[in-house]
């Protein structure tokens, strides 16, 4: 296994046993999404609010990913965190959906 584990933890990424890098959705959520999705700011669906998330989830994950990466309504692209990769944003969306079903 590669010796990147400490670096990966600090950057919000996880290393698999094979050495590949996976985005950590919870860490990305904390960094880029929490401020609005914890409070419902600007009409954003609060994490854990099943009623608010249900129609969004019904549109499909590709739609959620696209909205999160490109922005939608008051939400800027990537939640204003343009340094994040698309995979990091997708992992954050996956995390929010998993907490909101």
C-alpha positions as a Markdown table, in Angstrom:
| # | Residue | x | y | z |
|---|---|---|---|---|
| 1 | Unk | 0.0 | 0.0 | 0.0 |
| 2 | Unk | 1.2 | 3.5 | -0.8 |
| 3 | Unk | 2.4 | 5.7 | 2.0 |
| 4 | Unk | -0.1 | 8.5 | 1.1 |
| 5 | Unk | -2.5 | 7.7 | 3.9 |
| 6 | Unk | -1.6 | 10.7 | 6.2 |
| 7 | Unk | -1.6 | 13.1 | 3.2 |
| 8 | Unk | -4.9 | 11.7 | 2.0 |
| 9 | Unk | -6.6 | 12.2 | 5.3 |
| 10 | Unk | -5.4 | 15.8 | 5.5 |
| 11 | Unk | -6.8 | 16.5 | 2.0 |
| 12 | Unk | -10.2 | 14.9 | 2.6 |
| 13 | Unk | -9.4 | 11.9 | 0.4 |
| 14 | Unk | -9.3 | 8.2 | 1.2 |
| 15 | Unk | -6.8 | 5.6 | -0.2 |
| 16 | Unk | -8.1 | 2.2 | -0.9 |
| 17 | Unk | -6.1 | -1.0 | -0.3 |
| 18 | Unk | -5.1 | -0.9 | -3.9 |
| 19 | Unk | -3.7 | 2.6 | -3.6 |
| 20 | Unk | -6.5 | 4.3 | -5.6 |
| 21 | Unk | -7.9 | 7.6 | -4.3 |
| 22 | Unk | -11.5 | 8.0 | -3.3 |
| 23 | Unk | -13.2 | 11.2 | -2.4 |
| 24 | Unk | -14.5 | 11.5 | 1.1 |
| 25 | Unk | -18.1 | 12.7 | 0.8 |
| 26 | Unk | -18.5 | 13.7 | 4.4 |
| 27 | Unk | -15.3 | 15.7 | 4.4 |
| 28 | Unk | -16.3 | 17.5 | 1.2 |
| 29 | Unk | -19.8 | 18.1 | 2.6 |
| 30 | Unk | -18.2 | 19.7 | 5.7 |
| 31 | Unk | -15.9 | 21.8 | 3.6 |
| 32 | Unk | -18.2 | 23.0 | 0.8 |
| 33 | Unk | -21.8 | 22.2 | 1.5 |
| 34 | Unk | -22.6 | 22.2 | 5.2 |
| 35 | Unk | -23.0 | 26.0 | 5.6 |
| 36 | Unk | -26.1 | 26.0 | 3.4 |
| 37 | Unk | -27.4 | 22.4 | 3.5 |
| 38 | Unk | -27.3 | 22.3 | 7.3 |
| 39 | Unk | -29.4 | 25.5 | 7.7 |
| 40 | Unk | -31.5 | 25.5 | 4.5 |
| 41 | Unk | -29.9 | 28.8 | 3.4 |
| 42 | Unk | -31.2 | 30.2 | 0.1 |
| 43 | Unk | -33.8 | 27.4 | -0.2 |
| 44 | Unk | -31.2 | 24.6 | -0.2 |
| 45 | Unk | -32.6 | 21.2 | 1.0 |
| 46 | Unk | -31.4 | 20.5 | 4.5 |
| 47 | Unk | -29.4 | 17.3 | 4.9 |
| 48 | Unk | -31.7 | 14.7 | 6.5 |
| 49 | Unk | -34.9 | 16.3 | 5.3 |
| 50 | Unk | -36.5 | 13.4 | 3.5 |
| 51 | Unk | -39.4 | 15.4 | 2.2 |
| 52 | Unk | -37.2 | 18.0 | 0.7 |
| 53 | Unk | -34.8 | 15.5 | -0.8 |
| 54 | Unk | -37.3 | 13.0 | -2.2 |
| 55 | Unk | -38.3 | 14.8 | -5.4 |
| 56 | Unk | -34.6 | 15.7 | -6.0 |
| 57 | Unk | -33.5 | 12.1 | -5.6 |
| 58 | Unk | -36.4 | 11.0 | -7.9 |
| 59 | Unk | -34.8 | 13.0 | -10.7 |
| 60 | Unk | -31.7 | 10.7 | -10.6 |
| 61 | Unk | -28.2 | 11.0 | -9.4 |
| 62 | Unk | -26.9 | 12.3 | -12.7 |
| 63 | Unk | -29.2 | 15.3 | -12.4 |
| 64 | Unk | -28.1 | 15.9 | -8.8 |
| 65 | Unk | -24.4 | 15.7 | -9.8 |
| 66 | Unk | -24.9 | 18.0 | -12.7 |
| 67 | Unk | -26.7 | 20.6 | -10.6 |
| 68 | Unk | -24.0 | 20.4 | -7.9 |
| 69 | Unk | -21.1 | 20.7 | -10.3 |
| 70 | Unk | -22.6 | 23.4 | -12.6 |
| 71 | Unk | -24.7 | 25.2 | -9.9 |
| 72 | Unk | -28.4 | 25.7 | -9.6 |
| 73 | Unk | -30.5 | 28.7 | -8.4 |
| 74 | Unk | -28.6 | 30.5 | -5.6 |
| 75 | Unk | -26.0 | 27.7 | -5.4 |
| 76 | Unk | -22.8 | 28.5 | -7.4 |
| 77 | Unk | -21.0 | 25.8 | -9.2 |
| 78 | Unk | -19.4 | 23.3 | -6.8 |
| 79 | Unk | -20.8 | 25.3 | -3.9 |
| 80 | Unk | -18.3 | 28.0 | -4.7 |
| 81 | Unk | -15.4 | 25.7 | -4.1 |
| 82 | Unk | -14.0 | 25.5 | -7.6 |
| 83 | Unk | -10.8 | 23.8 | -6.5 |
| 84 | Unk | -12.8 | 20.6 | -5.7 |
| 85 | Unk | -12.8 | 17.9 | -8.3 |
| 86 | Unk | -16.1 | 16.7 | -9.9 |
| 87 | Unk | -15.5 | 13.4 | -8.0 |
| 88 | Unk | -15.3 | 15.2 | -4.7 |
| 89 | Unk | -18.6 | 17.0 | -5.4 |
| 90 | Unk | -20.2 | 13.7 | -6.5 |
| 91 | Unk | -19.0 | 12.1 | -3.2 |
| 92 | Unk | -20.6 | 15.0 | -1.2 |
| 93 | Unk | -23.9 | 14.5 | -3.1 |
| 94 | Unk | -23.7 | 10.8 | -2.4 |
| 95 | Unk | -23.2 | 11.5 | 1.3 |
| 96 | Unk | -26.1 | 14.0 | 1.5 |
| 97 | Unk | -28.4 | 11.6 | -0.3 |
| 98 | Unk | -27.4 | 8.8 | 2.0 |
| 99 | Unk | -28.3 | 10.9 | 5.0 |
| 100 | Unk | -31.6 | 12.1 | 3.5 |
| 101 | Unk | -33.3 | 8.9 | 2.4 |
